[in-house]
């Protein structure tokens, strides 16, 4: 009789393919990341102030369905098919404009109120993903507070059609893509860097036949940029002895970020995020990588090159053998500046070569200057002098001179201020130096848009500031928030409601002041700070 054969028991699991074993850490890492994101979202949703701000952004999105933001032909006779299908033609009437304006103003007021209430005190830190929840309703709204997203879409279409965006303007893609561009810019070629134009090209390639959806999709790079900012800014702040939760509140949850980086889909969001990440890398001693990152930021918007000031300052801080004296510091600054600037230049050249778009942006840098911006101090002063000269009947040739003269003086003063910051501030406080350089460039330039303040303003969140300086940053933020609301209501033909909203908001801010500012945990002690220790850079890095 045959005995049954039984397979011997095994105590080890069957062997797996090598690729499966290699994939395990990545799968586990992705699952862990997913769990952490889900937990952060739950914690953010549980915060009542986050929910208040979310209601605000929902109202902003609802109030954006108006002639102030939608494409120009949406409510014309006949209205667009979608408007007819939804039966919302009445939103284009005077009554509809009033209702949407009220929704917009109340939504912004709720967002500001939530932001002020969330200022970190001795309690828990602000929810880390509040910015994401606040952004979601705005992602589907039409471009807010600016029509630049339509220009981005038109420029992406130009690249898609294999034309030179540095030689032709949106006029050359006649039809829906050109129709929504601000008439002031329809004939002007692009002034942006090659990386920005290729990203715009990539977005338009997804929606090649729909200019409106392409403009809305320009928010995707901006949202990713704000996510990078939410990662890098608190960590940069902590490396310089500043509360990371305070940096998150002041820099990332800032209402201007929601209004202009997300709502307006501005490419400045990518530039600021990459600059902040570059400074974080440099603070860790990764100077060459930081220089390459600045090149990527400059390939999006060229003003990012000013961030080299901070990277050079961090390189000086990493030197333990630097002799005392101005001459030694000057030699070290020149050496690091040449090396790091050379790396940035080479990386920028490589990006330009890969993009295939060339250097045509150089003569186009004067394009934004054609706009007369009364927010710019030099332009404002020149315009006042021009008005007075015309009032007193002076020759037209004389009256035409004050604005360009004042703008030229402003640029010279700005360059002198940046040079002083580079010499005196960068070696002691590199992050403050970069923030100051951006703000000086903004204030001395011929054109200012509200989102320009975010170039350097957000970096101030990573700098030790006194309570008085923090209040100044908050009030400047709120001035430009109310400016945006009033400007939108003027575009909607309901300016009186915008002024009323601004006055109401000012009253609410006054009521919040003691709780939002005086009781707050002081994130800083003084405006001047000893530089934080920076990791020693190896000789191969610099």
Coordinates of N, CA, C and O in Angstrom, one line a residue, residues 296-356:
X296 N 15.5 78.2 -12.2 CA 14.2 77.7 -12.6 C 13.2 78.8 -12.3 O 12.2 79.1 -13.1
X297 N 13.3 79.4 -11.1 CA 12.4 80.5 -10.8 C 12.5 81.7 -11.7 O 11.5 82.3 -12.1
X298 N 13.7 82.0 -12.1 CA 14.0 83.2 -13.0 C 13.5 82.8 -14.4 O 13.1 83.7 -15.2
X299 N 13.5 81.5 -14.8 CA 12.9 81.1 -16.0 C 11.4 81.2 -16.1 O 10.8 81.2 -17.1
X300 N 10.8 81.4 -14.9 CA 9.4 81.6 -14.8 C 9.1 83.2 -14.8 O 8.3 83.7 -15.6
X301 N 9.8 83.9 -13.9 CA 9.8 85.3 -13.9 C 11.1 85.8 -13.5 O 11.7 85.5 -12.4
X302 N 11.7 86.7 -14.3 CA 13.1 87.0 -14.2 C 13.5 87.7 -12.9 O 14.7 87.7 -12.6
X303 N 12.6 88.4 -12.2 CA 13.0 89.1 -11.0 C 13.5 88.1 -9.9 O 14.1 88.5 -8.9
X304 N 13.2 86.8 -10.1 CA 13.7 85.8 -9.1 C 15.2 85.8 -8.9 O 15.7 85.4 -7.9
X305 N 15.9 86.4 -9.9 CA 17.4 86.4 -9.8 C 17.9 87.1 -8.6 O 19.0 86.9 -8.1
X306 N 17.1 88.1 -8.0 CA 17.4 88.8 -6.8 C 17.6 87.9 -5.6 O 18.3 88.2 -4.7
X307 N 17.1 86.7 -5.7 CA 17.2 85.8 -4.5 C 18.7 85.3 -4.4 O 19.0 84.8 -3.3
X308 N 19.5 85.5 -5.4 CA 20.9 85.2 -5.2 C 21.6 86.0 -4.1 O 22.5 85.5 -3.5
X309 N 21.0 87.1 -3.8 CA 21.5 87.9 -2.7 C 21.5 87.1 -1.4 O 22.5 87.1 -0.6
X310 N 20.4 86.4 -1.2 CA 20.2 85.6 0.0 C 21.1 84.4 0.0 O 21.7 84.0 1.1
X311 N 21.3 83.7 -1.1 CA 22.1 82.6 -1.2 C 23.6 82.9 -1.0 O 24.3 82.2 -0.3
X312 N 24.0 84.1 -1.5 CA 25.4 84.5 -1.3 C 25.6 84.8 0.2 O 26.6 84.5 0.8
X313 N 24.6 85.4 0.8 CA 24.6 85.7 2.2 C 24.8 84.5 3.1 O 25.5 84.4 4.0
X314 N 24.0 83.4 2.7 CA 24.1 82.1 3.4 C 25.5 81.5 3.2 O 26.0 80.8 4.1
X315 N 26.0 81.7 2.0 CA 27.4 81.1 1.7 C 28.4 81.8 2.6 O 29.3 81.2 3.2
X316 N 28.2 83.1 2.9 CA 29.1 83.8 3.8 C 29.0 83.3 5.2 O 30.0 83.2 5.9
X317 N 27.8 83.1 5.6 CA 27.5 82.6 7.0 C 28.2 81.2 7.2 O 28.5 80.8 8.3
X318 N 28.3 80.4 6.1 CA 28.8 79.1 6.2 C 30.4 79.1 6.3 O 31.0 78.1 6.7
X319 N 30.9 80.3 6.0 CA 32.4 80.4 6.1 C 32.8 80.6 7.6 O 32.4 81.5 8.2
X320 N 33.7 79.7 8.1 CA 34.2 79.9 9.4 C 35.6 80.5 9.4 O 36.1 80.8 10.5
X321 N 36.2 80.6 8.2 CA 37.5 81.1 8.1 C 37.6 82.5 7.5 O 38.7 82.9 7.0
X322 N 36.5 83.2 7.5 CA 36.4 84.5 6.9 C 37.1 85.5 7.8 O 36.6 85.8 8.9
X323 N 38.2 86.2 7.3 CA 38.8 87.2 8.2 C 37.9 88.4 8.4 O 37.0 88.7 7.6
X324 N 38.1 89.1 9.4 CA 37.3 90.3 9.7 C 37.7 91.4 8.7 O 38.8 91.4 8.1
X325 N 36.8 92.4 8.6 CA 37.1 93.5 7.7 C 36.3 93.6 6.5 O 35.8 92.5 5.9
X326 N 36.0 94.8 6.0 CA 35.2 95.0 4.8 C 35.9 94.4 3.5 O 35.2 93.9 2.7
X327 N 37.2 94.5 3.4 CA 37.9 94.1 2.2 C 37.7 92.5 2.1 O 37.4 92.0 1.0
X328 N 37.9 91.8 3.2 CA 37.7 90.4 3.1 C 36.3 90.0 2.8 O 36.0 89.0 2.0
X329 N 35.3 90.7 3.4 CA 33.9 90.4 3.1 C 33.6 90.7 1.6 O 32.9 89.9 0.9
X330 N 34.2 91.8 1.1 CA 33.9 92.1 -0.3 C 34.5 91.0 -1.3 O 33.8 90.6 -2.2
X331 N 35.7 90.6 -1.0 CA 36.3 89.5 -1.8 C 35.5 88.2 -1.7 O 35.3 87.6 -2.8
X332 N 35.0 87.9 -0.5 CA 34.2 86.7 -0.4 C 32.9 86.8 -1.1 O 32.4 85.8 -1.8
X333 N 32.3 88.0 -1.0 CA 31.0 88.2 -1.7 C 31.1 88.1 -3.2 O 30.3 87.5 -3.9
X334 N 32.2 88.7 -3.7 CA 32.5 88.6 -5.2 C 32.7 87.2 -5.6 O 32.2 86.7 -6.6
X335 N 33.5 86.5 -4.8 CA 33.8 85.1 -5.2 C 32.5 84.2 -5.2 O 32.3 83.5 -6.2
X336 N 31.8 84.3 -4.1 CA 30.6 83.5 -4.1 C 29.6 84.0 -5.1 O 28.8 83.1 -5.7
X337 N 29.5 85.3 -5.3 CA 28.6 85.8 -6.3 C 28.9 85.3 -7.7 O 28.0 85.0 -8.4
X338 N 30.2 85.3 -8.0 CA 30.5 84.9 -9.4 C 30.3 83.4 -9.6 O 29.8 82.9 -10.6
X339 N 30.6 82.6 -8.5 CA 30.4 81.1 -8.7 C 28.9 80.8 -8.7 O 28.4 80.1 -9.6
X340 N 28.1 81.3 -7.7 CA 26.7 81.0 -7.7 C 26.0 81.6 -8.8 O 25.0 81.0 -9.4
X341 N 26.3 82.9 -9.1 CA 25.7 83.5 -10.3 C 26.0 82.8 -11.6 O 25.2 82.7 -12.5
X342 N 27.3 82.3 -11.7 CA 27.6 81.5 -12.9 C 26.8 80.2 -13.0 O 26.3 79.9 -14.1
X343 N 26.6 79.5 -11.9 CA 25.8 78.3 -11.9 C 24.3 78.7 -12.3 O 23.7 78.0 -13.1
X344 N 23.8 79.7 -11.7 CA 22.5 80.2 -12.1 C 22.4 80.5 -13.6 O 21.4 80.1 -14.3
X345 N 23.4 81.2 -14.1 CA 23.4 81.6 -15.5 C 23.4 80.4 -16.4 O 22.7 80.3 -17.4
X346 N 24.3 79.4 -16.1 CA 24.4 78.2 -16.9 C 23.1 77.4 -16.9 O 22.6 76.9 -17.9
X347 N 22.5 77.3 -15.7 CA 21.2 76.5 -15.6 C 20.1 77.3 -16.3 O 19.3 76.6 -17.0
X348 N 20.1 78.6 -16.3 CA 19.1 79.4 -17.0 C 19.3 79.2 -18.5 O 18.3 79.0 -19.3
X349 N 20.5 79.2 -18.9 CA 20.8 79.0 -20.4 C 20.4 77.6 -20.8 O 19.8 77.4 -21.9
X350 N 20.6 76.6 -20.0 CA 20.2 75.2 -20.3 C 18.6 75.1 -20.4 O 18.1 74.5 -21.3
X351 N 17.9 75.8 -19.5 CA 16.5 75.8 -19.5 C 16.0 76.5 -20.8 O 15.1 76.0 -21.5
X352 N 16.6 77.6 -21.1 CA 16.2 78.3 -22.4 C 16.5 77.4 -23.6 O 15.6 77.4 -24.5
X353 N 17.6 76.7 -23.6 CA 17.9 75.9 -24.8 C 16.9 74.8 -24.9 O 16.5 74.4 -26.0
X354 N 16.6 74.1 -23.8 CA 15.6 73.0 -23.8 C 14.2 73.5 -24.3 O 13.5 72.8 -25.0
X355 N 13.9 74.7 -23.8 CA 12.5 75.3 -24.1 C 12.4 75.6 -25.6 O 11.3 75.5 -26.2
X356 N 13.5 75.9 -26.3 CA 13.5 76.2 -27.7 C 12.9 77.6 -28.0 O 12.6 77.9 -29.2

